JSON list of C-alpha atoms in Angstrom, two decimals:
[
{"chain": "G", "resi": 1, "resn": "MET", "atom": "CA", "xyz": [-20.76, 5.48, -13.66]},
{"chain": "G", "resi": 2, "resn": "GLU", "atom": "CA", "xyz": [-19.91, 3.54, -10.50]},
{"chain": "G", "resi": 3, "resn": "SER", "atom": "CA", "xyz": [-16.28, 3.16, -9.50]},
{"chain": "G", "resi": 4, "resn": "HIS", "atom": "CA", "xyz": [-14.45, -0.16, -9.55]},
{"chain": "G", "resi": 5, "resn": "ASN", "atom": "CA", "xyz": [-14.53, -0.26, -5.72]},
{"chain": "G", "resi": 6, "resn": "GLN", "atom": "CA", "xyz": [-18.26, 0.50, -5.63]},
{"chain": "G", "resi": 7, "resn": "ALA", "atom": "CA", "xyz": [-19.00, -2.16, -8.24]},
{"chain": "G", "resi": 8, "resn": "ARG", "atom": "CA", "xyz": [-17.04, -4.70, -6.23]},
{"chain": "G", "resi": 9, "resn": "ALA", "atom": "CA", "xyz": [-18.89, -3.71, -3.03]},
{"chain": "G", "resi": 10, "resn": "ASN", "atom": "CA", "xyz": [-22.26, -4.04, -4.78]},
{"chain": "G", "resi": 11, "resn": "ALA", "atom": "CA", "xyz": [-21.30, -7.47, -6.13]},
{"chain": "G", "resi": 12, "resn": "ALA", "atom": "CA", "xyz": [-20.27, -8.54, -2.62]},
{"chain": "G", "resi": 13, "resn": "ARG", "atom": "CA", "xyz": [-23.58, -7.42, -1.15]},
{"chain": "G", "resi": 14, "resn": "ARG", "atom": "CA", "xyz": [-25.50, -9.33, -3.83]},
{"chain": "G", "resi": 15, "resn": "ARG", "atom": "CA", "xyz": [-23.45, -12.43, -3.07]},
{"chain": "G", "resi": 16, "resn": "GLN", "atom": "CA", "xyz": [-24.04, -11.93, 0.65]},
{"chain": "G", "resi": 17, "resn": "ARG", "atom": "CA", "xyz": [-27.81, -11.87, 0.14]},
{"chain": "G", "resi": 18, "resn": "GLU", "atom": "CA", "xyz": [-27.65, -14.99, -2.02]},
{"chain": "G", "resi": 19, "resn": "THR", "atom": "CA", "xyz": [-25.33, -17.09, 0.17]},
{"chain": "G", "resi": 20, "resn": "GLY", "atom": "CA", "xyz": [-25.86, -15.72, 3.67]},
{"chain": "G", "resi": 21, "resn": "GLU", "atom": "CA", "xyz": [-22.10, -15.43, 4.26]},
{"chain": "G", "resi": 22, "resn": "SER", "atom": "CA", "xyz": [-20.50, -12.40, 5.89]},
{"chain": "G", "resi": 23, "resn": "TYR", "atom": "CA", "xyz": [-19.78, -9.29, 3.85]},
{"chain": "G", "resi": 24, "resn": "ALA", "atom": "CA", "xyz": [-16.01, -9.76, 4.32]},
{"chain": "G", "resi": 25, "resn": "ALA", "atom": "CA", "xyz": [-16.21, -13.35, 3.03]},
{"chain": "G", "resi": 26, "resn": "ALA", "atom": "CA", "xyz": [-18.40, -12.28, 0.11]},
{"chain": "G", "resi": 27, "resn": "LEU", "atom": "CA", "xyz": [-15.99, -9.47, -0.81]},
{"chain": "G", "resi": 28, "resn": "GLN", "atom": "CA", "xyz": [-13.03, -11.86, -0.72]},
{"chain": "G", "resi": 29, "resn": "ALA", "atom": "CA", "xyz": [-14.92, -14.31, -2.96]},
{"chain": "G", "resi": 30, "resn": "VAL", "atom": "CA", "xyz": [-15.68, -11.53, -5.46]},
{"chain": "G", "resi": 31, "resn": "ARG", "atom": "CA", "xyz": [-12.00, -10.59, -5.57]},
{"chain": "G", "resi": 32, "resn": "LEU", "atom": "CA", "xyz": [-10.94, -14.19, -6.15]},
{"chain": "G", "resi": 33, "resn": "ASP", "atom": "CA", "xyz": [-13.56, -14.65, -8.87]},
{"chain": "G", "resi": 34, "resn": "ARG", "atom": "CA", "xyz": [-12.22, -11.60, -10.67]},
{"chain": "G", "resi": 35, "resn": "LEU", "atom": "CA", "xyz": [-8.62, -12.84, -10.41]},
{"chain": "G", "resi": 36, "resn": "SER", "atom": "CA", "xyz": [-9.67, -16.22, -11.77]},
{"chain": "G", "resi": 37, "resn": "ARG", "atom": "CA", "xyz": [-11.42, -14.61, -14.73]},
{"chain": "G", "resi": 38, "resn": "LEU", "atom": "CA", "xyz": [-8.34, -12.53, -15.47]},
{"chain": "G", "resi": 39, "resn": "GLY", "atom": "CA", "xyz": [-6.23, -15.69, -15.37]},
{"chain": "G", "resi": 40, "resn": "ASP", "atom": "CA", "xyz": [-8.59, -17.50, -17.73]},
{"chain": "G", "resi": 41, "resn": "LEU", "atom": "CA", "xyz": [-8.56, -14.57, -20.14]},
{"chain": "G", "resi": 42, "resn": "SER", "atom": "CA", "xyz": [-4.76, -14.41, -20.18]},
{"chain": "G", "resi": 43, "resn": "GLU", "atom": "CA", "xyz": [-4.52, -18.13, -20.89]},
{"chain": "G", "resi": 44, "resn": "ALA", "atom": "CA", "xyz": [-7.00, -17.76, -23.76]},
{"chain": "G", "resi": 45, "resn": "ASP", "atom": "CA", "xyz": [-4.81, -15.00, -25.18]},
{"chain": "G", "resi": 46, "resn": "GLY", "atom": "CA", "xyz": [-1.74, -17.22, -25.05]},
{"chain": "G", "resi": 47, "resn": "THR", "atom": "CA", "xyz": [-0.22, -15.44, -22.07]},
{"chain": "G", "resi": 48, "resn": "PRO", "atom": "CA", "xyz": [0.96, -17.33, -18.97]},
{"chain": "G", "resi": 49, "resn": "GLY", "atom": "CA", "xyz": [-1.96, -17.55, -16.55]},
{"chain": "G", "resi": 50, "resn": "GLY", "atom": "CA", "xyz": [-0.90, -20.60, -14.57]},
{"chain": "G", "resi": 51, "resn": "ALA", "atom": "CA", "xyz": [1.79, -18.85, -12.52]},
{"chain": "G", "resi": 52, "resn": "SER", "atom": "CA", "xyz": [-0.67, -16.33, -11.15]},
{"chain": "G", "resi": 53, "resn": "ALA", "atom": "CA", "xyz": [-3.29, -18.99, -10.39]},
{"chain": "G", "resi": 54, "resn": "ASN", "atom": "CA", "xyz": [-0.86, -20.72, -8.04]},
{"chain": "G", "resi": 55, "resn": "PHE", "atom": "CA", "xyz": [-1.00, -17.72, -5.73]},
{"chain": "G", "resi": 56, "resn": "HIS", "atom": "CA", "xyz": [-4.77, -17.61, -5.23]},
{"chain": "G", "resi": 57, "resn": "GLU", "atom": "CA", "xyz": [-4.72, -19.91, -2.19]},
{"chain": "G", "resi": 58, "resn": "ARG", "atom": "CA", "xyz": [-1.54, -18.53, -0.62]},
{"chain": "G", "resi": 59, "resn": "PRO", "atom": "CA", "xyz": [-1.76, -16.19, 2.36]},
{"chain": "G", "resi": 60, "resn": "VAL", "atom": "CA", "xyz": [-0.06, -12.82, 2.01]},
{"chain": "G", "resi": 61, "resn": "PRO", "atom": "CA", "xyz": [3.34, -12.95, 3.77]},
{"chain": "G", "resi": 62, "resn": "GLU", "atom": "CA", "xyz": [3.32, -10.75, 6.86]},
{"chain": "G", "resi": 63, "resn": "GLU", "atom": "CA", "xyz": [6.69, -9.24, 5.98]},
{"chain": "G", "resi": 64, "resn": "LEU", "atom": "CA", "xyz": [5.16, -7.81, 2.78]},
{"chain": "G", "resi": 65, "resn": "THR", "atom": "CA", "xyz": [2.28, -6.11, 4.58]},
{"chain": "G", "resi": 66, "resn": "GLU", "atom": "CA", "xyz": [4.74, -4.73, 7.14]},
{"chain": "G", "resi": 67, "resn": "LEU", "atom": "CA", "xyz": [6.94, -3.51, 4.28]},
{"chain": "G", "resi": 68, "resn": "VAL", "atom": "CA", "xyz": [4.01, -1.57, 2.81]},
{"chain": "G", "resi": 69, "resn": "ARG", "atom": "CA", "xyz": [3.04, -0.16, 6.21]},
{"chain": "G", "resi": 70, "resn": "TYR", "atom": "CA", "xyz": [6.59, 0.97, 6.97]},
{"chain": "G", "resi": 71, "resn": "HIS", "atom": "CA", "xyz": [7.19, 2.81, 3.72]},
{"chain": "G", "resi": 72, "resn": "SER", "atom": "CA", "xyz": [3.65, 4.21, 3.51]},
{"chain": "G", "resi": 73, "resn": "HIS", "atom": "CA", "xyz": [4.18, 5.78, 6.92]},
{"chain": "G", "resi": 74, "resn": "ARG", "atom": "CA", "xyz": [7.36, 7.47, 5.74]},
{"chain": "G", "resi": 75, "resn": "ILE", "atom": "CA", "xyz": [5.87, 8.53, 2.41]},
{"chain": "G", "resi": 76, "resn": "ALA", "atom": "CA", "xyz": [2.87, 10.06, 4.21]},
{"chain": "G", "resi": 77, "resn": "LYS", "atom": "CA", "xyz": [5.21, 11.86, 6.61]},
{"chain": "G", "resi": 78, "resn": "TYR", "atom": "CA", "xyz": [7.21, 13.44, 3.80]},
{"chain": "G", "resi": 79, "resn": "LEU", "atom": "CA", "xyz": [4.03, 14.40, 1.95]},
{"chain": "G", "resi": 80, "resn": "TYR", "atom": "CA", "xyz": [2.78, 16.04, 5.14]},
{"chain": "G", "resi": 81, "resn": "PHE", "atom": "CA", "xyz": [5.99, 18.08, 5.36]},
{"chain": "G", "resi": 82, "resn": "ALA", "atom": "CA", "xyz": [5.63, 19.08, 1.69]},
{"chain": "G", "resi": 83, "resn": "VAL", "atom": "CA", "xyz": [2.00, 20.16, 2.14]},
{"chain": "G", "resi": 84, "resn": "ASP", "atom": "CA", "xyz": [2.88, 22.09, 5.29]},
{"chain": "G", "resi": 85, "resn": "GLU", "atom": "CA", "xyz": [5.47, 24.13, 3.37]},
{"chain": "G", "resi": 86, "resn": "GLY", "atom": "CA", "xyz": [2.52, 25.77, 1.59]},
{"chain": "G", "resi": 87, "resn": "HIS", "atom": "CA", "xyz": [1.75, 27.69, 4.80]},
{"chain": "G", "resi": 88, "resn": "TYR", "atom": "CA", "xyz": [5.11, 29.50, 4.60]},
{"chain": "G", "resi": 89, "resn": "ARG", "atom": "CA", "xyz": [4.52, 31.76, 1.61]},
{"chain": "G", "resi": 90, "resn": "ASP", "atom": "CA", "xyz": [7.03, 34.58, 2.04]},
{"chain": "G", "resi": 91, "resn": "ASP", "atom": "CA", "xyz": [10.12, 32.90, 0.54]},
{"chain": "G", "resi": 92, "resn": "LEU", "atom": "CA", "xyz": [9.85, 31.03, -2.77]},
{"chain": "G", "resi": 93, "resn": "ALA", "atom": "CA", "xyz": [13.50, 29.93, -2.62]},
{"chain": "G", "resi": 94, "resn": "GLU", "atom": "CA", "xyz": [12.94, 28.20, 0.72]},
{"chain": "G", "resi": 95, "resn": "TRP", "atom": "CA", "xyz": [9.62, 26.72, -0.42]},
{"chain": "G", "resi": 96, "resn": "GLN", "atom": "CA", "xyz": [11.04, 25.15, -3.58]},
{"chain": "G", "resi": 97, "resn": "ARG", "atom": "CA", "xyz": [14.08, 23.76, -1.77]},
{"chain": "G", "resi": 98, "resn": "ASN", "atom": "CA", "xyz": [12.18, 22.21, 1.13]},
{"chain": "G", "resi": 99, "resn": "THR", "atom": "CA", "xyz": [9.22, 21.02, -0.93]},
{"chain": "G", "resi": 100, "resn": "LEU", "atom": "CA", "xyz": [11.30, 19.25, -3.54]},
{"chain": "G", "resi": 101, "resn": "TYR", "atom": "CA", "xyz": [13.55, 17.70, -0.88]},
{"chain": "G", "resi": 102, "resn": "LYS", "atom": "CA", "xyz": [10.52, 16.21, 0.86]},
{"chain": "G", "resi": 103, "resn": "LEU", "atom": "CA", "xyz": [8.83, 15.05, -2.34]},
{"chain": "G", "resi": 104, "resn": "THR", "atom": "CA", "xyz": [11.96, 13.33, -3.62]},
{"chain": "G", "resi": 105, "resn": "ASP", "atom": "CA", "xyz": [12.46, 11.69, -0.22]},
{"chain": "G", "resi": 106, "resn": "ALA", "atom": "CA", "xyz": [8.91, 10.33, -0.54]},
{"chain": "G", "resi": 107, "resn": "LEU", "atom": "CA", "xyz": [9.67, 9.18, -4.09]},
{"chain": "G", "resi": 108, "resn": "GLU", "atom": "CA", "xyz": [12.78, 7.30, -2.93]},
{"chain": "G", "resi": 109, "resn": "HIS", "atom": "CA", "xyz": [10.69, 5.35, -0.43]},
{"chain": "G", "resi": 110, "resn": "LEU", "atom": "CA", "xyz": [8.02, 4.65, -3.06]},
{"chain": "G", "resi": 111, "resn": "HIS", "atom": "CA", "xyz": [10.52, 3.33, -5.62]},
{"chain": "G", "resi": 112, "resn": "LEU", "atom": "CA", "xyz": [12.22, 1.22, -2.95]},
{"chain": "G", "resi": 113, "resn": "LEU", "atom": "CA", "xyz": [8.87, -0.19, -1.82]},
{"chain": "G", "resi": 114, "resn": "ILE", "atom": "CA", "xyz": [7.72, -1.09, -5.33]},
{"chain": "G", "resi": 115, "resn": "GLY", "atom": "CA", "xyz": [11.08, -2.57, -6.29]},
{"chain": "G", "resi": 116, "resn": "THR", "atom": "CA", "xyz": [11.33, -4.70, -3.14]},
{"chain": "G", "resi": 117, "resn": "ILE", "atom": "CA", "xyz": [7.82, -6.11, -3.60]},
{"chain": "G", "resi": 118, "resn": "ALA", "atom": "CA", "xyz": [8.56, -6.87, -7.26]},
{"chain": "G", "resi": 119, "resn": "ALA", "atom": "CA", "xyz": [11.86, -8.56, -6.37]},
{"chain": "G", "resi": 120, "resn": "TYR", "atom": "CA", "xyz": [10.16, -10.61, -3.67]},
{"chain": "G", "resi": 121, "resn": "LEU", "atom": "CA", "xyz": [7.43, -11.72, -6.09]},
{"chain": "G", "resi": 122, "resn": "ARG", "atom": "CA", "xyz": [9.91, -12.61, -8.81]},
{"chain": "G", "resi": 123, "resn": "GLU", "atom": "CA", "xyz": [11.77, -14.88, -6.37]},
{"chain": "G", "resi": 124, "resn": "ALA", "atom": "CA", "xyz": [8.41, -16.41, -5.40]},
{"chain": "G", "resi": 125, "resn": "GLY", "atom": "CA", "xyz": [7.76, -17.38, -9.02]},
{"chain": "G", "resi": 126, "resn": "VAL", "atom": "CA", "xyz": [5.76, -14.52, -10.54]},
{"chain": "G", "resi": 127, "resn": "THR", "atom": "CA", "xyz": [6.61, -14.36, -14.23]},
{"chain": "G", "resi": 128, "resn": "ASP", "atom": "CA", "xyz": [7.98, -11.34, -16.05]},
{"chain": "G", "resi": 129, "resn": "TYR", "atom": "CA", "xyz": [4.70, -11.10, -17.97]},
{"chain": "G", "resi": 130, "resn": "PHE", "atom": "CA", "xyz": [2.74, -10.51, -14.77]},
{"chain": "G", "resi": 131, "resn": "LEU", "atom": "CA", "xyz": [5.38, -8.21, -13.32]},
{"chain": "G", "resi": 132, "resn": "ARG", "atom": "CA", "xyz": [5.12, -6.01, -16.42]},
{"chain": "G", "resi": 133, "resn": "ARG", "atom": "CA", "xyz": [1.36, -5.98, -16.04]},
{"chain": "G", "resi": 134, "resn": "TYR", "atom": "CA", "xyz": [1.36, -5.26, -12.31]},
{"chain": "G", "resi": 135, "resn": "LEU", "atom": "CA", "xyz": [4.02, -2.55, -12.64]},
{"chain": "G", "resi": 136, "resn": "GLN", "atom": "CA", "xyz": [2.14, -1.11, -15.65]},
{"chain": "G", "resi": 137, "resn": "VAL", "atom": "CA", "xyz": [5.21, -0.95, -17.88]},
{"chain": "G", "resi": 138, "resn": "ARG", "atom": "CA", "xyz": [5.75, -1.95, -21.50]},
{"chain": "G", "resi": 139, "resn": "ASP", "atom": "CA", "xyz": [8.98, -3.95, -21.49]},
{"chain": "G", "resi": 140, "resn": "ASP", "atom": "CA", "xyz": [11.37, -5.89, -19.29]},
{"chain": "G", "resi": 141, "resn": "ARG", "atom": "CA", "xyz": [13.91, -3.06, -19.19]},
{"chain": "G", "resi": 142, "resn": "GLN", "atom": "CA", "xyz": [11.42, -0.95, -17.26]},
{"chain": "G", "resi": 143, "resn": "VAL", "atom": "CA", "xyz": [10.90, -3.83, -14.84]},
{"chain": "G", "resi": 144, "resn": "GLU", "atom": "CA", "xyz": [14.64, -4.29, -14.37]},
{"chain": "G", "resi": 145, "resn": "ALA", "atom": "CA", "xyz": [15.00, -0.59, -13.56]},
{"chain": "G", "resi": 146, "resn": "TYR", "atom": "CA", "xyz": [13.25, -1.24, -10.25]},
{"chain": "G", "resi": 147, "resn": "PHE", "atom": "CA", "xyz": [15.84, -3.82, -9.14]},
{"chain": "G", "resi": 148, "resn": "THR", "atom": "CA", "xyz": [18.44, -1.39, -7.84]},
{"chain": "G", "resi": 149, "resn": "PRO", "atom": "CA", "xyz": [21.27, -2.25, -5.41]},
{"chain": "G", "resi": 150, "resn": "SER", "atom": "CA", "xyz": [19.20, -0.66, -2.64]},
{"chain": "G", "resi": 151, "resn": "VAL", "atom": "CA", "xyz": [16.29, -3.00, -3.47]},
{"chain": "G", "resi": 152, "resn": "LYS", "atom": "CA", "xyz": [18.55, -6.08, -3.37]},
{"chain": "G", "resi": 153, "resn": "GLU", "atom": "CA", "xyz": [19.98, -4.92, -0.05]},
{"chain": "G", "resi": 154, "resn": "HIS", "atom": "CA", "xyz": [16.52, -4.20, 1.36]},
{"chain": "G", "resi": 155, "resn": "LEU", "atom": "CA", "xyz": [15.13, -7.57, 0.25]},
{"chain": "G", "resi": 156, "resn": "ALA", "atom": "CA", "xyz": [18.07, -9.42, 1.81]},
{"chain": "G", "resi": 157, "resn": "GLY", "atom": "CA", "xyz": [17.36, -7.78, 5.16]},
{"chain": "G", "resi": 158, "resn": "LEU", "atom": "CA", "xyz": [13.65, -8.47, 4.87]},
{"chain": "G", "resi": 159, "resn": "LEU", "atom": "CA", "xyz": [14.30, -12.18, 4.22]},
{"chain": "G", "resi": 160, "resn": "GLY", "atom": "CA", "xyz": [16.98, -12.55, 6.89]},
{"chain": "G", "resi": 161, "resn": "ARG", "atom": "CA", "xyz": [19.84, -13.04, 4.46]},
{"chain": "G", "resi": 162, "resn": "GLU", "atom": "CA", "xyz": [23.40, -11.80, 4.76]},
{"chain": "G", "resi": 163, "resn": "ALA", "atom": "CA", "xyz": [23.92, -8.18, 3.82]},
{"chain": "G", "resi": 164, "resn": "PRO", "atom": "CA", "xyz": [25.41, -7.63, 0.36]},
{"chain": "G", "resi": 165, "resn": "GLN", "atom": "CA", "xyz": [28.88, -6.15, 0.07]},
{"chain": "G", "resi": 166, "resn": "ASP", "atom": "CA", "xyz": [28.91, -2.35, 0.55]},
{"chain": "G", "resi": 167, "resn": "SER", "atom": "CA", "xyz": [25.53, -2.48, 2.29]},
{"chain": "G", "resi": 168, "resn": "VAL", "atom": "CA", "xyz": [24.66, 0.92, 3.76]},
{"chain": "G", "resi": 169, "resn": "ILE", "atom": "CA", "xyz": [21.32, 1.12, 5.60]},
{"chain": "G", "resi": 170, "resn": "TRP", "atom": "CA", "xyz": [18.50, -0.63, 3.78]},
{"chain": "G", "resi": 171, "resn": "HIS", "atom": "CA", "xyz": [19.51, -4.15, 4.81]},
{"chain": "G", "resi": 172, "resn": "GLU", "atom": "CA", "xyz": [19.18, -3.14, 8.45]},
{"chain": "G", "resi": 173, "resn": "VAL", "atom": "CA", "xyz": [15.84, -1.45, 7.78]},
{"chain": "G", "resi": 174, "resn": "GLY", "atom": "CA", "xyz": [14.56, -4.56, 5.99]},
{"chain": "G", "resi": 175, "resn": "HIS", "atom": "CA", "xyz": [15.55, -6.69, 8.99]},
{"chain": "G", "resi": 176, "resn": "HIS", "atom": "CA", "xyz": [13.77, -4.32, 11.36]},
{"chain": "G", "resi": 177, "resn": "ILE", "atom": "CA", "xyz": [10.61, -4.40, 9.23]},
{"chain": "G", "resi": 178, "resn": "ALA", "atom": "CA", "xyz": [10.54, -8.20, 9.27]},
{"chain": "G", "resi": 179, "resn": "THR", "atom": "CA", "xyz": [11.10, -8.32, 13.04]},
{"chain": "G", "resi": 180, "resn": "ARG", "atom": "CA", "xyz": [8.91, -5.27, 13.84]},
{"chain": "G", "resi": 181, "resn": "SER", "atom": "CA", "xyz": [11.77, -3.72, 15.79]},
{"chain": "G", "resi": 182, "resn": "GLY", "atom": "CA", "xyz": [14.34, -0.94, 15.60]},
{"chain": "G", "resi": 183, "resn": "TRP", "atom": "CA", "xyz": [13.57, 1.46, 12.76]},
{"chain": "G", "resi": 184, "resn": "SER", "atom": "CA", "xyz": [10.11, -0.07, 12.38]},
{"chain": "G", "resi": 185, "resn": "LYS", "atom": "CA", "xyz": [7.41, 1.44, 14.60]},
{"chain": "G", "resi": 186, "resn": "PRO", "atom": "CA", "xyz": [4.26, -0.70, 14.16]},
{"chain": "G", "resi": 187, "resn": "GLU", "atom": "CA", "xyz": [2.24, 1.45, 16.58]},
{"chain": "G", "resi": 188, "resn": "ARG", "atom": "CA", "xyz": [2.79, 4.50, 14.38]},
{"chain": "G", "resi": 189, "resn": "HIS", "atom": "CA", "xyz": [1.87, 2.48, 11.32]},
{"chain": "G", "resi": 190, "resn": "ASP", "atom": "CA", "xyz": [-1.38, 1.51, 13.10]},
{"chain": "G", "resi": 191, "resn": "GLU", "atom": "CA", "xyz": [-2.14, 5.19, 13.66]},
{"chain": "G", "resi": 192, "resn": "LEU", "atom": "CA", "xyz": [-1.67, 5.97, 9.98]},
{"chain": "G", "resi": 193, "resn": "GLU", "atom": "CA", "xyz": [-3.87, 3.05, 8.94]},
{"chain": "G", "resi": 194, "resn": "VAL", "atom": "CA", "xyz": [-6.65, 4.20, 11.29]},
{"chain": "G", "resi": 195, "resn": "LEU", "atom": "CA", "xyz": [-6.61, 7.69, 9.78]},
{"chain": "G", "resi": 196, "resn": "LEU", "atom": "CA", "xyz": [-6.44, 6.44, 6.18]},
{"chain": "G", "resi": 197, "resn": "HIS", "atom": "CA", "xyz": [-9.51, 4.26, 6.70]},
{"chain": "G", "resi": 198, "resn": "ALA", "atom": "CA", "xyz": [-11.35, 7.11, 8.43]},
{"chain": "G", "resi": 199, "resn": "VAL", "atom": "CA", "xyz": [-10.56, 9.57, 5.64]},
{"chain": "G", "resi": 200, "resn": "TYR", "atom": "CA", "xyz": [-10.87, 7.43, 2.51]},
{"chain": "G", "resi": 201, "resn": "ALA", "atom": "CA", "xyz": [-13.23, 4.54, 3.19]},
{"chain": "G", "resi": 202, "resn": "ASN", "atom": "CA", "xyz": [-16.68, 4.83, 1.60]},
{"chain": "G", "resi": 203, "resn": "TYR", "atom": "CA", "xyz": [-18.47, 5.31, 4.92]},
{"chain": "G", "resi": 204, "resn": "PRO", "atom": "CA", "xyz": [-21.30, 5.88, 5.89]},
{"chain": "G", "resi": 205, "resn": "ASP", "atom": "CA", "xyz": [-22.51, 5.36, 2.28]},
{"chain": "G", "resi": 206, "resn": "ASP", "atom": "CA", "xyz": [-21.25, 1.80, 2.68]},
{"chain": "G", "resi": 207, "resn": "SER", "atom": "CA", "xyz": [-22.14, 0.83, 6.25]},
{"chain": "G", "resi": 208, "resn": "GLN", "atom": "CA", "xyz": [-20.00, -2.31, 5.95]},
{"chain": "G", "resi": 209, "resn": "ALA", "atom": "CA", "xyz": [-16.87, -0.50, 4.76]},
{"chain": "G", "resi": 210, "resn": "PHE", "atom": "CA", "xyz": [-14.94, -1.52, 7.89]},
{"chain": "G", "resi": 211, "resn": "ASP", "atom": "CA", "xyz": [-16.24, -5.06, 8.30]},
{"chain": "G", "resi": 212, "resn": "HIS", "atom": "CA", "xyz": [-13.06, -6.59, 6.88]},
{"chain": "G", "resi": 213, "resn": "LEU", "atom": "CA", "xyz": [-10.87, -4.92, 9.51]},
{"chain": "G", "resi": 214, "resn": "PRO", "atom": "CA", "xyz": [-9.71, -6.60, 12.73]},
{"chain": "G", "resi": 215, "resn": "THR", "atom": "CA", "xyz": [-11.99, -5.70, 15.62]},
{"chain": "G", "resi": 216, "resn": "ALA", "atom": "CA", "xyz": [-9.48, -3.50, 17.47]},
{"chain": "G", "resi": 217, "resn": "LEU", "atom": "CA", "xyz": [-8.64, -1.54, 14.31]},
{"chain": "G", "resi": 218, "resn": "ARG", "atom": "CA", "xyz": [-12.30, -1.15, 13.35]},
{"chain": "G", "resi": 219, "resn": "GLU", "atom": "CA", "xyz": [-13.15, 0.24, 16.79]},
{"chain": "G", "resi": 220, "resn": "ARG", "atom": "CA", "xyz": [-10.36, 2.81, 16.55]},
{"chain": "G", "resi": 221, "resn": "VAL", "atom": "CA", "xyz": [-11.50, 3.91, 13.09]},
{"chain": "G", "resi": 222, "resn": "LEU", "atom": "CA", "xyz": [-15.10, 4.33, 14.25]},
{"chain": "G", "resi": 223, "resn": "ALA", "atom": "CA", "xyz": [-13.89, 6.33, 17.26]},
{"chain": "G", "resi": 224, "resn": "VAL", "atom": "CA", "xyz": [-11.89, 8.70, 15.05]},
{"chain": "G", "resi": 225, "resn": "LEU", "atom": "CA", "xyz": [-14.63, 9.30, 12.47]},
{"chain": "G", "resi": 226, "resn": "PRO", "atom": "CA", "xyz": [-16.75, 11.78, 14.48]},
{"chain": "G", "resi": 227, "resn": "HIS", "atom": "CA", "xyz": [-13.72, 14.02, 14.99]},
{"chain": "G", "resi": 228, "resn": "LEU", "atom": "CA", "xyz": [-13.23, 14.33, 11.22]},
{"chain": "G", "resi": 229, "resn": "ARG", "atom": "CA", "xyz": [-16.79, 15.40, 10.48]},
{"chain": "G", "resi": 230, "resn": "VAL", "atom": "CA", "xyz": [-17.23, 19.10, 9.78]},
{"chain": "G", "resi": 231, "resn": "ASP", "atom": "CA", "xyz": [-20.33, 20.64, 11.31]},
{"chain": "G", "resi": 232, "resn": "PRO", "atom": "CA", "xyz": [-21.75, 22.99, 8.60]},
{"chain": "G", "resi": 233, "resn": "ASP", "atom": "CA", "xyz": [-23.41, 25.13, 11.27]},
{"chain": "G", "resi": 234, "resn": "ALA", "atom": "CA", "xyz": [-20.28, 25.51, 13.40]},
{"chain": "G", "resi": 235, "resn": "GLY", "atom": "CA", "xyz": [-19.42, 28.87, 11.86]},
{"chain": "G", "resi": 236, "resn": "ASP", "atom": "CA", "xyz": [-22.80, 30.32, 12.84]},
{"chain": "G", "resi": 237, "resn": "ARG", "atom": "CA", "xyz": [-22.34, 29.69, 16.56]}
]
């Protein structure tokens, strides 16, 4: 059975052959078609589809993509530290302490990231119905659990608002993410994105896997790829 990503790629290639448009444009059209169908289905079921439809033509705010890049970089860093602890096997007490510290640090960033995106979208007009669906939870209480004081502080910084009372650090971090300064290190985030594409993209099985990337990023990914390939005959030399 083909994966969702593979099915979407195949549909984009079929559309490309039929219309002559670029693969990136065809892939975007396939995504929008799917979102439209989901909206139509939800309206037929009596659920609010109109609010989501209003977002189809809106560009993604840059501060949201920078938010994801910032926290993904820190999550990946903590996961790296946790994985690396597995190479120090002579002290279980040290391993459990350091591993759980790093994993819970990663979890804090993940919860903050999800909550801040959800809070941003709610302010932008996304309904509670869609927030429940996107967050994959059953009721509004589980949605509300994401809107912690840290999330409100972080969102205020991201949007350039005044820091809430008793603000600690996340307002400043949010401001730095939005302005790509201070705590935010976009060049490091670029490095992580290059490696993630090189490791996880369906390439070379899908020769157009990087076509949607900006030219400079695509060139860096293609340059990194050969260094990740394992030569099966290397051990015989």
